Amino acid sequence: MSAEYATFGLAPAMRAGGVLADGDYQVHRDFMDFIVDGRPLLFQLTDLDAVSPLASDVPPAIFTTHVRRLLLEVEAPLADGRYVIYGCPECESLGCGAVTAVIERDGADIVWRDFAWQTYETVDLERSGYHGIGPFRFDGFQYRRELERLLPAASADGSEPGPDMPAGRRVLLIGARVAVLAKLAAALRAIGIGADVTADVAQVSPDELRGYRAVAFGRAITEDEHAAVRKAFTQAGADVAYVDGLAPVIPVLVAQIEHALDRTAPAQRRVVRLAAADGTAVVHVTSSCRVSLVAYRLDRLYRTHTQEVFEGVLEPGEHRIPLDARAVKGQSFIVARTMGSVLVAPMVHH
């Protein structure tokens, strides 16, 4: 089989959760993405909201099975030697659609070929194939080495503990408006992120502090209170991201926290910059992808008005997008979302 060699790797990725413009929830998922020739394979799929089978929230035994399938140690789950490469982030049903490919040995090498969008047990490559992707030929040693890093070492009794995956996401919320914090905590939990509310971290043990990945402050928190919280986390040796809430708008706060939780390398992000001023949004994307922009506006009575102001596929580069003036007047905020990335910017009026 002829195919040039490609490098194979794995890197942490996420599908950002959130509260959508229509009020629905989008679940947060952490997973390992496939890095082919230095770039996420998912970037070749312009308009796809999906995750790999190597997700951190699946049970350890199932995670290990997914790895061993990719190592060709377990029988292919689909007909004709096809394996799921990316699937629905909300469930594992093939009916939602999945990107699949044939994975096979060719001598010492591993080949991924015949990529397709699949919704049934069999697939029509002429109609549903991704004709511009692959085939990819990987050096077998490099391929196995990368995947085997995800496998647990066998324990003394022969059983296999869970793989060494990133710890679950957990956020500490600190603020004066208890009702807002309670709603924010509920929204975060609904999308799969643990959230706790406190007014004082002085009594929280260092071990507990190290369990958080982010701290979100309400707008009423003073600089002295900020400093005290930061000192407590520093003394505990906790590596956390700090979020200063822009407004008491739950979808905006959730998006801010999701962005803070994103530890993906900048080179592996699709949306890397968002700015908003005088009715125009400036969005910078690194690869072709579908981007949605939602405006959240607070009126004089502090009621929230929500409007989707843009949705479309953007090519790599910087884009200036005019927005509906009524949607962004006064105190307003823009949330930009694509697969794996979410950014927030306040609308600046000069």
mmCIF file of C-alpha atoms in Angstrom:
data_model
loop_
_atom_site.group_PDB
_atom_site.id
_atom_site.type_symbol
_atom_site.label_atom_id
_atom_site.label_comp_id
_atom_site.label_asym_id
_atom_site.label_seq_id
_atom_site.Cartn_x
_atom_site.Cartn_y
_atom_site.Cartn_z
ATOM 1 C CA MET A 1 0.000 0.000 0.000
ATOM 2 C CA SER A 2 1.449 3.370 -0.990
ATOM 3 C CA ALA A 3 1.229 6.217 1.488
ATOM 4 C CA GLU A 4 3.842 8.601 2.794
ATOM 5 C CA TYR A 5 4.804 8.287 6.410
ATOM 6 C CA ALA A 6 3.045 10.586 8.854
ATOM 7 C CA THR A 7 3.942 11.199 12.476
ATOM 8 C CA PHE A 8 1.462 10.073 15.121
ATOM 9 C CA GLY A 9 0.913 11.620 18.532
ATOM 10 C CA LEU A 10 -1.668 12.333 21.207
ATOM 11 C CA ALA A 11 -2.480 15.560 23.017
ATOM 12 C CA PRO A 12 -5.092 16.670 25.560
ATOM 13 C CA ALA A 13 -8.098 18.402 24.012
ATOM 14 C CA MET A 14 -11.507 19.483 25.172
ATOM 15 C CA ARG A 15 -14.994 20.054 23.896
ATOM 16 C CA ALA A 16 -16.081 23.166 25.768
ATOM 17 C CA GLY A 17 -19.394 22.917 27.551
ATOM 18 C CA GLY A 18 -21.750 25.819 28.023
ATOM 19 C CA VAL A 19 -25.215 27.276 28.282
ATOM 20 C CA LEU A 20 -26.325 27.846 24.708
ATOM 21 C CA ALA A 21 -28.356 30.727 23.315
ATOM 22 C CA ASP A 22 -31.540 28.633 23.292
ATOM 23 C CA GLY A 23 -31.075 27.630 26.934
ATOM 24 C CA ASP A 24 -29.833 24.108 26.226
ATOM 25 C CA TYR A 25 -26.687 22.759 27.857
ATOM 26 C CA GLN A 26 -23.603 21.556 25.999
ATOM 27 C CA VAL A 27 -21.631 18.971 27.959
ATOM 28 C CA HIS A 28 -17.953 19.499 28.739
ATOM 29 C CA ARG A 29 -15.678 16.654 27.561
ATOM 30 C CA ASP A 30 -11.933 16.146 28.031
ATOM 31 C CA PHE A 31 -10.267 13.733 25.624
ATOM 32 C CA MET A 32 -7.027 12.848 23.884
ATOM 33 C CA ASP A 33 -6.898 14.010 20.290
ATOM 34 C CA PHE A 34 -4.874 12.414 17.508
ATOM 35 C CA ILE A 35 -1.976 14.584 16.323
ATOM 36 C CA VAL A 36 -0.991 13.760 12.740
ATOM 37 C CA ASP A 37 2.088 15.490 11.345
ATOM 38 C CA GLY A 38 2.006 17.921 14.249
ATOM 39 C CA ARG A 39 -1.632 19.071 13.906
ATOM 40 C CA PRO A 40 -4.865 17.772 15.453
ATOM 41 C CA LEU A 41 -6.618 15.441 13.040
ATOM 42 C CA LEU A 42 -9.904 17.014 14.131
ATOM 43 C CA PHE A 43 -8.790 20.253 12.430
ATOM 44 C CA GLN A 44 -9.211 18.544 9.049
ATOM 45 C CA LEU A 45 -12.920 18.167 9.804
ATOM 46 C CA THR A 46 -14.187 21.716 9.409
ATOM 47 C CA ASP A 47 -17.728 21.503 10.708
ATOM 48 C CA LEU A 48 -17.703 18.685 13.237
ATOM 49 C CA ASP A 49 -18.587 18.694 16.936
ATOM 50 C CA ALA A 50 -17.103 15.408 18.146
ATOM 51 C CA VAL A 51 -14.599 13.794 20.516
ATOM 52 C CA SER A 52 -12.273 10.827 20.218
ATOM 53 C CA PRO A 53 -13.068 7.579 22.076
ATOM 54 C CA LEU A 54 -10.167 8.406 24.421
ATOM 55 C CA ALA A 55 -12.229 10.551 26.798
ATOM 56 C CA SER A 56 -11.295 11.042 30.443
ATOM 57 C CA ASP A 57 -14.818 10.502 31.767
ATOM 58 C CA VAL A 58 -15.381 6.988 30.409
ATOM 59 C CA PRO A 59 -14.933 4.085 32.852
ATOM 60 C CA PRO A 60 -11.308 2.843 33.019
ATOM 61 C CA ALA A 61 -12.098 -0.596 31.587
ATOM 62 C CA ILE A 62 -13.881 0.923 28.572
ATOM 63 C CA PHE A 63 -11.077 3.467 28.072
ATOM 64 C CA THR A 64 -8.529 0.641 28.058
ATOM 65 C CA THR A 65 -10.629 -1.274 25.513
ATOM 66 C CA HIS A 66 -10.656 1.767 23.211
ATOM 67 C CA VAL A 67 -6.855 2.004 23.421
ATOM 68 C CA ARG A 68 -6.402 -1.701 22.734
ATOM 69 C CA ARG A 69 -8.715 -1.449 19.739
ATOM 70 C CA LEU A 70 -6.522 1.283 18.264
ATOM 71 C CA LEU A 71 -3.532 -0.992 18.955
ATOM 72 C CA LEU A 72 -5.352 -3.719 16.959
ATOM 73 C CA GLU A 73 -5.317 -5.983 20.024
ATOM 74 C CA VAL A 74 -9.128 -6.074 20.140
ATOM 75 C CA GLU A 75 -11.487 -6.822 17.269
ATOM 76 C CA ALA A 76 -12.850 -3.873 15.307
ATOM 77 C CA PRO A 77 -16.271 -2.746 16.630
ATOM 78 C CA LEU A 78 -17.683 -2.171 13.123
ATOM 79 C CA ALA A 79 -17.859 -4.203 9.923
ATOM 80 C CA ASP A 80 -14.995 -4.288 7.423
ATOM 81 C CA GLY A 81 -12.340 -3.532 10.034
ATOM 82 C CA ARG A 82 -13.642 -0.045 10.770
ATOM 83 C CA TYR A 83 -12.927 1.850 13.995
ATOM 84 C CA VAL A 84 -14.500 4.964 15.498
ATOM 85 C CA ILE A 85 -12.078 7.895 15.321
ATOM 86 C CA TYR A 86 -14.476 10.631 16.489
ATOM 87 C CA GLY A 87 -17.989 10.258 17.854
ATOM 88 C CA CYS A 88 -20.872 12.191 19.354
ATOM 89 C CA PRO A 89 -19.794 14.158 22.460
ATOM 90 C CA GLU A 90 -23.183 13.667 24.114
ATOM 91 C CA CYS A 91 -23.499 9.879 23.704
ATOM 92 C CA GLU A 92 -21.847 6.882 22.038
ATOM 93 C CA SER A 93 -24.644 6.092 19.597
ATOM 94 C CA LEU A 94 -23.602 5.443 16.010
ATOM 95 C CA GLY A 95 -26.993 6.841 15.045
ATOM 96 C CA CYS A 96 -25.722 10.338 15.880
ATOM 97 C CA GLY A 97 -22.937 9.813 13.372
ATOM 98 C CA ALA A 98 -19.229 9.112 13.752
ATOM 99 C CA VAL A 99 -16.018 9.504 11.804
ATOM 100 C CA THR A 100 -14.691 6.019 11.173
ATOM 101 C CA ALA A 101 -11.701 4.571 9.345
ATOM 102 C CA VAL A 102 -10.139 1.257 8.500
ATOM 103 C CA ILE A 103 -7.105 0.609 10.718
ATOM 104 C CA GLU A 104 -4.806 -2.186 9.615
ATOM 105 C CA ARG A 105 -1.255 -3.494 9.794
ATOM 106 C CA ASP A 106 0.965 -3.298 6.741
ATOM 107 C CA GLY A 107 4.134 -5.092 7.711
ATOM 108 C CA ALA A 108 5.513 -3.247 10.735
ATOM 109 C CA ASP A 109 3.478 -0.141 9.946
ATOM 110 C CA ILE A 110 -0.052 0.906 10.883
ATOM 111 C CA VAL A 111 -2.295 2.449 8.225
ATOM 112 C CA TRP A 112 -5.446 4.524 8.712
ATOM 113 C CA ARG A 113 -7.482 4.738 5.509
ATOM 114 C CA ASP A 114 -10.947 5.163 4.015
ATOM 115 C CA PHE A 115 -12.203 7.824 6.422
ATOM 116 C CA ALA A 116 -15.978 8.232 6.332
ATOM 117 C CA TRP A 117 -18.990 9.685 8.105
ATOM 118 C CA GLN A 118 -20.910 6.673 9.344
ATOM 119 C CA THR A 119 -24.410 6.356 10.813
ATOM 120 C CA TYR A 120 -25.110 2.660 10.081
ATOM 121 C CA GLU A 121 -23.208 -0.600 10.504
ATOM 122 C CA THR A 122 -21.924 -0.355 6.940
ATOM 123 C CA VAL A 123 -20.778 2.718 5.040
ATOM 124 C CA ASP A 124 -20.913 3.861 1.414
ATOM 125 C CA LEU A 125 -17.472 5.364 0.767
ATOM 126 C CA GLU A 126 -18.528 7.021 -2.477
ATOM 127 C CA ARG A 127 -21.318 8.948 -0.784
ATOM 128 C CA SER A 128 -20.020 9.389 2.787
ATOM 129 C CA GLY A 129 -16.247 9.141 2.480
ATOM 130 C CA TYR A 130 -13.820 11.908 3.433
ATOM 131 C CA HIS A 131 -11.897 11.795 0.193
ATOM 132 C CA GLY A 132 -9.405 14.483 1.201
ATOM 133 C CA ILE A 133 -8.234 12.819 4.425
ATOM 134 C CA GLY A 134 -5.611 10.069 4.487
ATOM 135 C CA PRO A 135 -4.464 7.467 4.018
ATOM 136 C CA PHE A 136 -1.947 7.867 6.822
ATOM 137 C CA ARG A 137 0.958 5.463 7.283
ATOM 138 C CA PHE A 138 2.440 5.455 10.789
ATOM 139 C CA ASP A 139 5.643 3.871 11.981
ATOM 140 C CA GLY A 140 4.430 0.965 14.075
ATOM 141 C CA PHE A 141 6.901 1.518 16.914
ATOM 142 C CA GLN A 142 6.037 5.216 17.297
ATOM 143 C CA TYR A 143 2.313 4.475 17.022
ATOM 144 C CA ARG A 144 2.368 1.789 19.719
ATOM 145 C CA ARG A 145 4.607 3.843 22.001
ATOM 146 C CA GLU A 146 2.196 6.791 21.989
ATOM 147 C CA LEU A 147 -0.910 4.727 22.664
ATOM 148 C CA GLU A 148 0.704 2.451 25.242
ATOM 149 C CA ARG A 149 1.457 5.502 27.388
ATOM 150 C CA LEU A 150 -2.282 5.647 28.076
ATOM 151 C CA LEU A 151 -2.419 2.081 29.325
ATOM 152 C CA PRO A 152 -2.087 1.386 33.065
ATOM 153 C CA ALA A 153 0.629 -0.905 34.312
ATOM 154 C CA ALA A 154 -0.762 -4.238 35.502
ATOM 155 C CA SER A 155 -1.171 -4.370 39.268
ATOM 156 C CA ALA A 156 0.171 -7.149 41.468
ATOM 157 C CA ASP A 157 -3.045 -9.184 41.261
ATOM 158 C CA GLY A 158 -3.085 -8.925 37.449
ATOM 159 C CA SER A 159 -5.948 -6.469 37.273
ATOM 160 C CA GLU A 160 -5.659 -3.167 35.445
ATOM 161 C CA PRO A 161 -6.300 0.120 37.247
ATOM 162 C CA GLY A 162 -7.607 3.089 35.333
ATOM 163 C CA PRO A 163 -5.375 5.012 32.939
ATOM 164 C CA ASP A 164 -3.472 8.062 34.100
ATOM 165 C CA MET A 165 -5.806 10.716 32.731
ATOM 166 C CA PRO A 166 -6.267 14.352 33.861
ATOM 167 C CA ALA A 167 -8.205 14.817 37.081
ATOM 168 C CA GLY A 168 -11.793 15.914 36.914
ATOM 169 C CA ARG A 169 -12.569 19.597 36.479
ATOM 170 C CA ARG A 170 -13.531 21.392 39.656
ATOM 171 C CA VAL A 171 -14.149 25.107 40.223
ATOM 172 C CA LEU A 172 -14.431 27.215 43.373
ATOM 173 C CA LEU A 173 -16.888 30.136 43.218
ATOM 174 C CA ILE A 174 -16.414 33.153 45.498
ATOM 175 C CA GLY A 175 -18.747 36.131 45.549
ATOM 176 C CA ALA A 176 -21.335 38.178 47.392
ATOM 177 C CA ARG A 177 -24.421 37.346 45.308
ATOM 178 C CA VAL A 178 -25.412 33.931 46.657
ATOM 179 C CA ALA A 179 -28.309 33.481 44.224
ATOM 180 C CA VAL A 180 -26.059 34.077 41.205
ATOM 181 C CA LEU A 181 -23.391 31.711 42.565
ATOM 182 C CA ALA A 182 -25.976 28.991 43.168
ATOM 183 C CA LYS A 183 -27.290 29.295 39.602
ATOM 184 C CA LEU A 184 -23.735 29.292 38.221
ATOM 185 C CA ALA A 185 -22.811 26.207 40.243
ATOM 186 C CA ALA A 186 -25.928 24.413 38.978
ATOM 187 C CA ALA A 187 -25.116 25.312 35.366
ATOM 188 C CA LEU A 188 -21.524 24.096 35.702
ATOM 189 C CA ARG A 189 -22.631 20.817 37.236
ATOM 190 C CA ALA A 190 -25.156 20.365 34.428
ATOM 191 C CA ILE A 191 -22.351 20.413 31.848
ATOM 192 C CA GLY A 192 -20.079 18.088 33.818
ATOM 193 C CA ILE A 193 -17.905 20.486 35.843
ATOM 194 C CA GLY A 194 -17.827 20.232 39.629
ATOM 195 C CA ALA A 195 -18.477 23.517 41.415
ATOM 196 C CA ASP A 196 -18.431 24.617 45.049
ATOM 197 C CA VAL A 197 -19.398 27.952 46.608
ATOM 198 C CA THR A 198 -17.608 29.543 49.557
ATOM 199 C CA ALA A 199 -17.193 32.925 51.179
ATOM 200 C CA ASP A 200 -13.835 32.175 52.824
ATOM 201 C CA VAL A 201 -11.017 29.764 51.916
ATOM 202 C CA ALA A 202 -9.196 30.187 55.230
ATOM 203 C CA GLN A 203 -10.780 27.053 56.670
ATOM 204 C CA VAL A 204 -10.316 24.912 53.556
ATOM 205 C CA SER A 205 -7.502 22.354 53.799
ATOM 206 C CA PRO A 206 -4.559 22.489 51.348
ATOM 207 C CA ASP A 207 -5.470 19.040 50.010
ATOM 208 C CA GLU A 208 -8.933 20.283 49.170
ATOM 209 C CA LEU A 209 -7.608 23.450 47.540
ATOM 210 C CA ARG A 210 -5.354 21.370 45.288
ATOM 211 C CA GLY A 211 -8.448 19.642 43.940
ATOM 212 C CA TYR A 212 -9.618 22.797 42.130
ATOM 213 C CA ARG A 213 -8.602 23.822 38.625
ATOM 214 C CA ALA A 214 -10.066 27.337 38.647
ATOM 215 C CA VAL A 215 -11.334 30.017 41.012
ATOM 216 C CA ALA A 216 -14.043 32.434 39.866
ATOM 217 C CA PHE A 217 -14.553 35.772 41.653
ATOM 218 C CA GLY A 218 -17.714 37.817 41.658
ATOM 219 C CA ARG A 219 -17.483 41.516 40.848
ATOM 220 C CA ALA A 220 -18.023 42.525 44.490
ATOM 221 C CA ILE A 221 -14.845 40.803 45.713
ATOM 222 C CA THR A 222 -12.223 43.345 46.826
ATOM 223 C CA GLU A 223 -8.527 43.380 45.937
ATOM 224 C CA ASP A 224 -7.639 42.362 49.495
ATOM 225 C CA GLU A 225 -9.989 39.374 49.275
ATOM 226 C CA HIS A 226 -8.464 38.461 45.917
ATOM 227 C CA ALA A 227 -4.999 38.563 47.406
ATOM 228 C CA ALA A 228 -5.983 36.411 50.401
ATOM 229 C CA VAL A 229 -7.457 33.720 48.156
ATOM 230 C CA ARG A 230 -4.431 33.712 45.849
ATOM 231 C CA LYS A 231 -2.107 33.430 48.854
ATOM 232 C CA ALA A 232 -4.023 30.432 50.202
ATOM 233 C CA PHE A 233 -3.827 28.599 46.881
ATOM 234 C CA THR A 234 -0.143 29.456 46.444
ATOM 235 C CA GLN A 235 0.697 28.142 49.904
ATOM 236 C CA ALA A 236 -1.227 24.957 49.101
ATOM 237 C CA GLY A 237 0.821 24.482 45.919
ATOM 238 C CA ALA A 238 -2.330 24.512 43.810
ATOM 239 C CA ASP A 239 -2.109 25.292 40.085
ATOM 240 C CA VAL A 240 -5.363 27.127 39.373
ATOM 241 C CA ALA A 241 -6.657 29.640 36.861
ATOM 242 C CA TYR A 242 -8.332 32.785 38.210
ATOM 243 C CA VAL A 243 -11.465 34.235 36.619
ATOM 244 C CA ASP A 244 -12.882 37.687 37.281
ATOM 245 C CA GLY A 245 -16.576 37.516 36.425
ATOM 246 C CA LEU A 246 -17.577 40.076 33.805
ATOM 247 C CA ALA A 247 -21.279 40.195 34.649
ATOM 248 C CA PRO A 248 -24.012 38.296 36.549
ATOM 249 C CA VAL A 249 -24.978 36.516 33.310
ATOM 250 C CA ILE A 250 -24.742 32.734 33.716
ATOM 251 C CA PRO A 251 -23.847 31.802 30.088
ATOM 252 C CA VAL A 252 -21.107 34.444 30.056
ATOM 253 C CA LEU A 253 -19.655 33.260 33.377
ATOM 254 C CA VAL A 254 -19.751 29.630 32.258
ATOM 255 C CA ALA A 255 -17.925 30.552 29.045
ATOM 256 C CA GLN A 256 -15.290 32.487 31.017
ATOM 257 C CA ILE A 257 -14.703 29.490 33.276
ATOM 258 C CA GLU A 258 -14.525 27.078 30.335
ATOM 259 C CA HIS A 259 -11.876 29.278 28.726
ATOM 260 C CA ALA A 260 -9.901 29.369 31.969
ATOM 261 C CA LEU A 261 -10.016 25.580 32.216
ATOM 262 C CA ASP A 262 -8.620 25.166 28.704
ATOM 263 C CA ARG A 263 -5.023 23.965 29.059
ATOM 264 C CA THR A 264 -4.714 23.105 25.371
ATOM 265 C CA ALA A 265 -1.531 24.365 23.735
ATOM 266 C CA PRO A 266 -2.200 27.603 21.773
ATOM 267 C CA ALA A 267 -1.061 25.924 18.535
ATOM 268 C CA GLN A 268 -3.850 23.375 18.951
ATOM 269 C CA ARG A 269 -6.683 25.868 19.430
ATOM 270 C CA ARG A 270 -9.018 26.923 16.682
ATOM 271 C CA VAL A 271 -10.119 30.328 17.967
ATOM 272 C CA VAL A 272 -7.200 32.220 19.468
ATOM 273 C CA ARG A 273 -8.458 35.802 19.704
ATOM 274 C CA LEU A 274 -11.724 37.660 20.193
ATOM 275 C CA ALA A 275 -12.196 41.412 20.538
ATOM 276 C CA ALA A 276 -15.377 43.486 20.367
ATOM 277 C CA ALA A 277 -15.672 47.230 19.903
ATOM 278 C CA ASP A 278 -18.189 49.662 18.411
ATOM 279 C CA GLY A 279 -20.505 46.981 17.086
ATOM 280 C CA THR A 280 -17.827 44.854 15.437
ATOM 281 C CA ALA A 281 -16.280 41.562 16.541
ATOM 282 C CA VAL A 282 -12.738 40.617 15.523
ATOM 283 C CA VAL A 283 -12.168 36.846 15.479
ATOM 284 C CA HIS A 284 -8.892 35.091 14.707
ATOM 285 C CA VAL A 285 -9.048 31.382 13.812
ATOM 286 C CA THR A 286 -6.166 29.020 13.066
ATOM 287 C CA SER A 287 -8.036 26.505 10.910
ATOM 288 C CA SER A 288 -11.240 26.373 8.916
ATOM 289 C CA CYS A 289 -14.095 25.906 11.387
ATOM 290 C CA ARG A 290 -17.674 26.847 12.175
ATOM 291 C CA VAL A 291 -17.899 29.734 14.628
ATOM 292 C CA SER A 292 -20.941 31.085 16.436
ATOM 293 C CA LEU A 293 -21.143 34.486 18.098
ATOM 294 C CA VAL A 294 -23.794 35.166 20.738
ATOM 295 C CA ALA A 295 -24.437 38.590 22.257
ATOM 296 C CA TYR A 296 -25.613 38.968 25.844
ATOM 297 C CA ARG A 297 -26.899 42.444 26.748
ATOM 298 C CA LEU A 298 -27.906 43.822 30.146
ATOM 299 C CA ASP A 299 -30.607 46.467 30.051
ATOM 300 C CA ARG A 300 -31.154 49.211 32.636
ATOM 301 C CA LEU A 301 -33.108 46.807 34.856
ATOM 302 C CA TYR A 302 -30.283 44.245 34.621
ATOM 303 C CA ARG A 303 -32.394 41.873 32.561
ATOM 304 C CA THR A 304 -30.420 39.730 30.119
ATOM 305 C CA HIS A 305 -31.181 39.797 26.398
ATOM 306 C CA THR A 306 -29.639 37.073 24.239
ATOM 307 C CA GLN A 307 -29.165 37.045 20.466
ATOM 308 C CA GLU A 308 -27.102 34.894 18.129
ATOM 309 C CA VAL A 309 -25.410 37.489 15.934
ATOM 310 C CA PHE A 310 -23.300 35.265 13.668
ATOM 311 C CA GLU A 311 -22.842 31.641 12.681
ATOM 312 C CA GLY A 312 -20.744 30.419 9.799
ATOM 313 C CA VAL A 313 -17.554 28.751 8.630
ATOM 314 C CA LEU A 314 -14.476 30.967 8.871
ATOM 315 C CA GLU A 315 -11.206 30.333 7.063
ATOM 316 C CA PRO A 316 -7.836 30.705 8.842
ATOM 317 C CA GLY A 317 -6.942 34.289 9.676
ATOM 318 C CA GLU A 318 -8.523 37.386 11.185
ATOM 319 C CA HIS A 319 -12.144 38.294 10.483
ATOM 320 C CA ARG A 320 -14.030 41.512 11.228
ATOM 321 C CA ILE A 321 -17.721 40.742 11.705
ATOM 322 C CA PRO A 322 -20.312 43.562 11.950
ATOM 323 C CA LEU A 323 -22.963 42.848 14.578
ATOM 324 C CA ASP A 324 -26.580 43.899 15.008
ATOM 325 C CA ALA A 325 -26.351 47.279 16.752
ATOM 326 C CA ARG A 326 -29.455 46.600 18.857
ATOM 327 C CA ALA A 327 -27.960 43.378 20.242
ATOM 328 C CA VAL A 328 -24.764 44.997 21.497
ATOM 329 C CA LYS A 329 -25.778 48.441 22.702
ATOM 330 C CA GLY A 330 -25.003 49.442 26.264
ATOM 331 C CA GLN A 331 -23.428 46.837 28.546
ATOM 332 C CA SER A 332 -23.022 43.725 26.415
ATOM 333 C CA PHE A 333 -20.737 40.751 25.949
ATOM 334 C CA ILE A 334 -19.823 38.486 23.033
ATOM 335 C CA VAL A 335 -19.243 34.738 23.377
ATOM 336 C CA ALA A 336 -17.430 33.065 20.471
ATOM 337 C CA ARG A 337 -17.707 29.298 20.308
ATOM 338 C CA THR A 338 -16.366 26.571 18.075
ATOM 339 C CA MET A 339 -15.491 22.925 18.594
ATOM 340 C CA GLY A 340 -13.022 22.876 21.481
ATOM 341 C CA SER A 341 -12.761 26.629 22.012
ATOM 342 C CA VAL A 342 -14.792 29.351 23.679
ATOM 343 C CA LEU A 343 -13.810 32.993 24.208
ATOM 344 C CA VAL A 344 -15.571 35.945 25.845
ATOM 345 C CA ALA A 345 -15.112 39.676 25.240
ATOM 346 C CA PRO A 346 -16.958 42.728 26.559
ATOM 347 C CA MET A 347 -18.273 45.110 23.912
ATOM 348 C CA VAL A 348 -16.290 48.339 24.131
ATOM 349 C CA HIS A 349 -17.956 51.576 23.066
ATOM 350 C CA HIS A 350 -15.678 54.461 22.171
#
